[in-house]
Amino acid sequence: MLNDPMVLILMYFVLPVWLIAGFADWLCHRATHIESTTGAKESLIHLLMFAEIGVPLLAAMFLEVNALIIAAMMIVFVIHEATAIWDVRYATTARTVSPIEQHVHSFLEMIPLMGLVSVVSLHWAQFLALFGFWPERARFGLAWKEQQLPVAYVATVMTVILLFELLPYVEEFFRGLRANSGRMVPPKARGNKIGETAMR
């Protein structure tokens, strides 16, 4: 499958763009002093969204994609979108979400959908079987990929995720706690209405 253009697009375009957008979003948070505006609570929401996307990403990288994996990806995508709405609703209680950050969010919301559609197109029979529309039986077991991704690629992706996604957002979370004496919500965000910074 490594010769399939769609697989190569997923590996070398979709995933890198998602990683770049994730780091760009962290830079936007830092520029708006998230630690003193919405604090650790928003950072915790960011870590939650990271986990929501990370689990299906790891499944697609290491497991055989079948009806179970596709169903999980679809459910997680909906949950991720709901969490993203919660994130922005809370962020706008005390922090200005700039046009640049909004544009970055558009990538962070649509790249998972692009990835999901790409995976579905690669495993169309199992997608249809999930809904009973294909002679092939839907498979719901967990099994390692017969043809694993190249070790160098996996090592590079995992290193980039650790250094430019996970650690920055963990740092953001603890920076918010330190700035507010261990409190999750800074005084600036308490008592404000949703969308307060967007109604100027």
Coordinates of C-alpha atoms in Angstrom, one line a residue:
M1 CA 0.0 0.0 0.0
L2 CA 3.0 2.3 0.3
N3 CA 2.8 2.8 -3.5
D4 CA -0.8 4.0 -3.3
P5 CA -0.9 7.8 -3.8
M6 CA -3.6 8.2 -1.2
V7 CA -1.4 6.5 1.4
L8 CA 1.5 8.8 0.5
I9 CA -0.8 11.8 0.7
L10 CA -1.8 10.8 4.2
M11 CA 1.8 10.1 5.3
Y12 CA 3.5 13.1 3.7
F13 CA 0.9 15.8 3.4
V14 CA -2.2 15.3 5.7
L15 CA -0.2 14.3 8.8
P16 CA 2.6 17.0 8.4
V17 CA 0.0 19.7 7.9
W18 CA -1.9 18.7 11.0
L19 CA 1.4 18.7 13.0
I20 CA 2.3 22.2 11.7
A21 CA -1.1 23.5 12.5
G22 CA -1.0 22.1 16.0
F23 CA 2.3 23.8 16.7
A24 CA 1.1 27.1 15.1
D25 CA -1.9 27.0 17.4
W26 CA 0.4 26.7 20.4
L27 CA 2.3 29.8 19.2
C28 CA -1.1 31.6 18.9
H29 CA -2.0 30.7 22.5
R30 CA 1.4 31.9 23.7
A31 CA 1.1 35.2 21.9
T32 CA -2.2 35.9 23.6
H33 CA -0.9 35.0 27.1
I34 CA -3.1 32.1 27.6
E35 CA -1.6 31.5 31.1
S36 CA -3.1 34.7 32.4
T37 CA -6.4 34.8 30.4
T38 CA -8.0 31.4 30.2
G39 CA -5.2 29.4 31.9
A40 CA -4.8 25.7 32.5
K41 CA -8.4 24.9 31.9
E42 CA -8.1 25.8 28.2
S43 CA -4.8 24.0 28.0
L44 CA -6.4 20.9 29.5
I45 CA -9.1 21.1 26.8
H46 CA -6.3 21.3 24.2
L47 CA -4.6 18.1 25.6
L48 CA -8.0 16.4 25.5
M49 CA -8.4 17.2 21.8
F50 CA -4.8 16.0 21.2
A51 CA -5.7 12.7 22.8
E52 CA -9.0 12.5 20.8
I53 CA -7.1 12.7 17.5
G54 CA -4.0 10.8 18.8
V55 CA -5.8 7.5 19.5
P56 CA -7.3 7.0 16.0
L57 CA -4.0 8.3 14.5
L58 CA -2.1 5.6 16.2
A59 CA -4.7 3.0 15.3
A60 CA -4.4 3.9 11.6
M61 CA -0.6 3.8 11.8
F62 CA -0.2 0.4 13.5
L63 CA -3.5 -1.6 13.2
E64 CA -5.3 -3.1 10.3
V65 CA -8.1 -0.7 9.4
N66 CA -11.5 -2.4 9.4
A67 CA -15.1 -1.6 10.3
L68 CA -14.2 -1.2 14.0
I69 CA -11.4 1.3 13.4
I70 CA -13.5 3.3 10.9
A71 CA -16.4 3.4 13.3
A72 CA -14.1 4.6 16.1
M73 CA -12.6 7.3 13.8
M74 CA -16.1 8.6 12.9
I75 CA -17.2 8.7 16.5
V76 CA -14.0 10.4 17.7
F77 CA -14.2 13.0 14.9
V78 CA -17.7 14.0 16.1
I79 CA -16.5 14.1 19.7
H80 CA -13.4 16.2 18.6
E81 CA -15.6 18.7 16.9
A82 CA -17.8 19.1 20.0
T83 CA -14.7 19.6 22.1
A84 CA -13.4 22.2 19.7
I85 CA -16.7 24.2 20.1
W86 CA -16.3 23.9 23.9
D87 CA -12.7 25.1 23.6
V88 CA -13.6 28.3 21.6
R89 CA -16.6 29.0 23.7
Y90 CA -14.5 29.0 26.8
A91 CA -11.5 30.8 25.2
T92 CA -13.7 33.7 24.3
T93 CA -14.6 34.4 27.9
A94 CA -11.2 36.1 28.4
R95 CA -9.0 35.7 25.4
T96 CA -9.1 37.2 22.0
V97 CA -9.0 34.6 19.3
S98 CA -7.3 36.4 16.5
P99 CA -8.1 35.9 12.8
I100 CA -4.8 34.0 12.4
E101 CA -5.7 31.6 15.2
Q102 CA -9.2 31.1 13.7
H103 CA -7.6 30.2 10.4
V104 CA -5.3 27.7 12.2
H105 CA -8.4 26.2 13.8
S106 CA -9.9 25.7 10.4
F107 CA -7.0 23.4 9.5
L108 CA -7.1 21.6 12.8
E109 CA -10.8 20.9 12.3
M110 CA -10.7 19.9 8.6
I111 CA -7.5 17.9 8.5
P112 CA -8.9 15.1 10.7
L113 CA -11.9 15.0 8.3
M114 CA -9.6 14.8 5.3
G115 CA -7.7 12.0 7.0
L116 CA -11.0 10.2 7.8
V117 CA -12.2 10.5 4.2
S118 CA -8.8 9.3 2.9
V119 CA -8.9 6.2 5.2
V120 CA -12.5 5.4 4.2
S121 CA -11.5 5.6 0.5
L122 CA -8.6 3.2 1.1
H123 CA -10.9 0.8 2.9
W124 CA -14.2 1.3 1.1
A125 CA -15.4 -2.3 1.4
Q126 CA -15.1 -2.2 5.2
F127 CA -16.8 1.2 5.4
L128 CA -19.8 -0.1 3.4
A129 CA -19.8 -3.3 5.4
L130 CA -20.1 -1.3 8.6
F131 CA -23.5 -0.3 7.4
G132 CA -24.4 -3.6 5.8
F133 CA -24.1 -2.5 2.2
W134 CA -21.3 -4.8 1.0
P135 CA -21.0 -8.6 0.5
E136 CA -17.8 -8.5 2.5
R137 CA -18.3 -9.1 6.3
A138 CA -17.6 -6.2 8.6
R139 CA -14.6 -7.0 10.8
F140 CA -14.4 -5.8 14.3
G141 CA -11.2 -7.4 15.6
L142 CA -7.9 -5.7 16.4
A143 CA -4.8 -6.9 14.5
W144 CA -1.4 -5.4 13.7
K145 CA -0.9 -4.2 10.1
E146 CA 0.6 -7.0 7.9
Q147 CA 2.7 -4.3 6.2
Q148 CA 3.9 -1.9 8.9
L149 CA 5.0 1.6 8.1
P150 CA 8.8 2.2 7.7
V151 CA 10.6 2.4 11.0
A152 CA 12.3 5.6 10.1
Y153 CA 9.0 7.3 9.3
V154 CA 7.3 6.1 12.5
A155 CA 10.3 7.2 14.6
T156 CA 10.3 10.6 12.9
V157 CA 6.6 11.1 13.4
M158 CA 6.7 10.1 17.0
T159 CA 9.6 12.4 17.7
V160 CA 7.9 15.4 16.1
I161 CA 4.7 14.7 18.0
L162 CA 6.6 14.5 21.2
L163 CA 8.7 17.6 20.7
F164 CA 6.3 19.9 18.8
E165 CA 2.9 18.8 20.0
L166 CA 2.8 17.0 23.3
L167 CA 5.5 18.7 25.3
P168 CA 4.5 22.3 24.2
Y169 CA 0.9 21.7 25.3
V170 CA 2.0 20.1 28.6
E171 CA 4.3 23.1 29.1
E172 CA 1.3 25.4 28.4
F173 CA -0.8 23.6 31.0
F174 CA 1.8 23.9 33.8
R175 CA 2.6 27.5 32.8
G176 CA -1.1 28.2 33.4
L177 CA -1.1 26.6 36.8
R178 CA 2.1 28.5 37.8
A179 CA 0.6 31.8 36.7
N180 CA -2.5 31.3 38.8
S181 CA -1.1 29.7 42.0
G182 CA -2.4 26.2 40.9
R183 CA -5.9 27.3 40.0
M184 CA -7.3 26.0 36.7
V185 CA -9.3 29.2 35.9
P186 CA -7.6 32.6 36.1
P187 CA -9.6 35.5 37.7
K188 CA -9.9 37.1 34.3
A189 CA -12.0 34.2 33.0
R190 CA -14.2 33.9 36.1
G191 CA -17.7 35.2 35.8
N192 CA -17.3 36.3 32.2
K193 CA -19.9 35.4 29.6
I194 CA -19.2 33.0 26.7
G195 CA -18.1 35.1 23.8
E196 CA -17.2 38.1 25.9
T197 CA -14.1 38.9 23.9
A198 CA -15.9 38.4 20.6
M199 CA -18.7 41.0 21.3
R200 CA -16.7 44.2 21.1

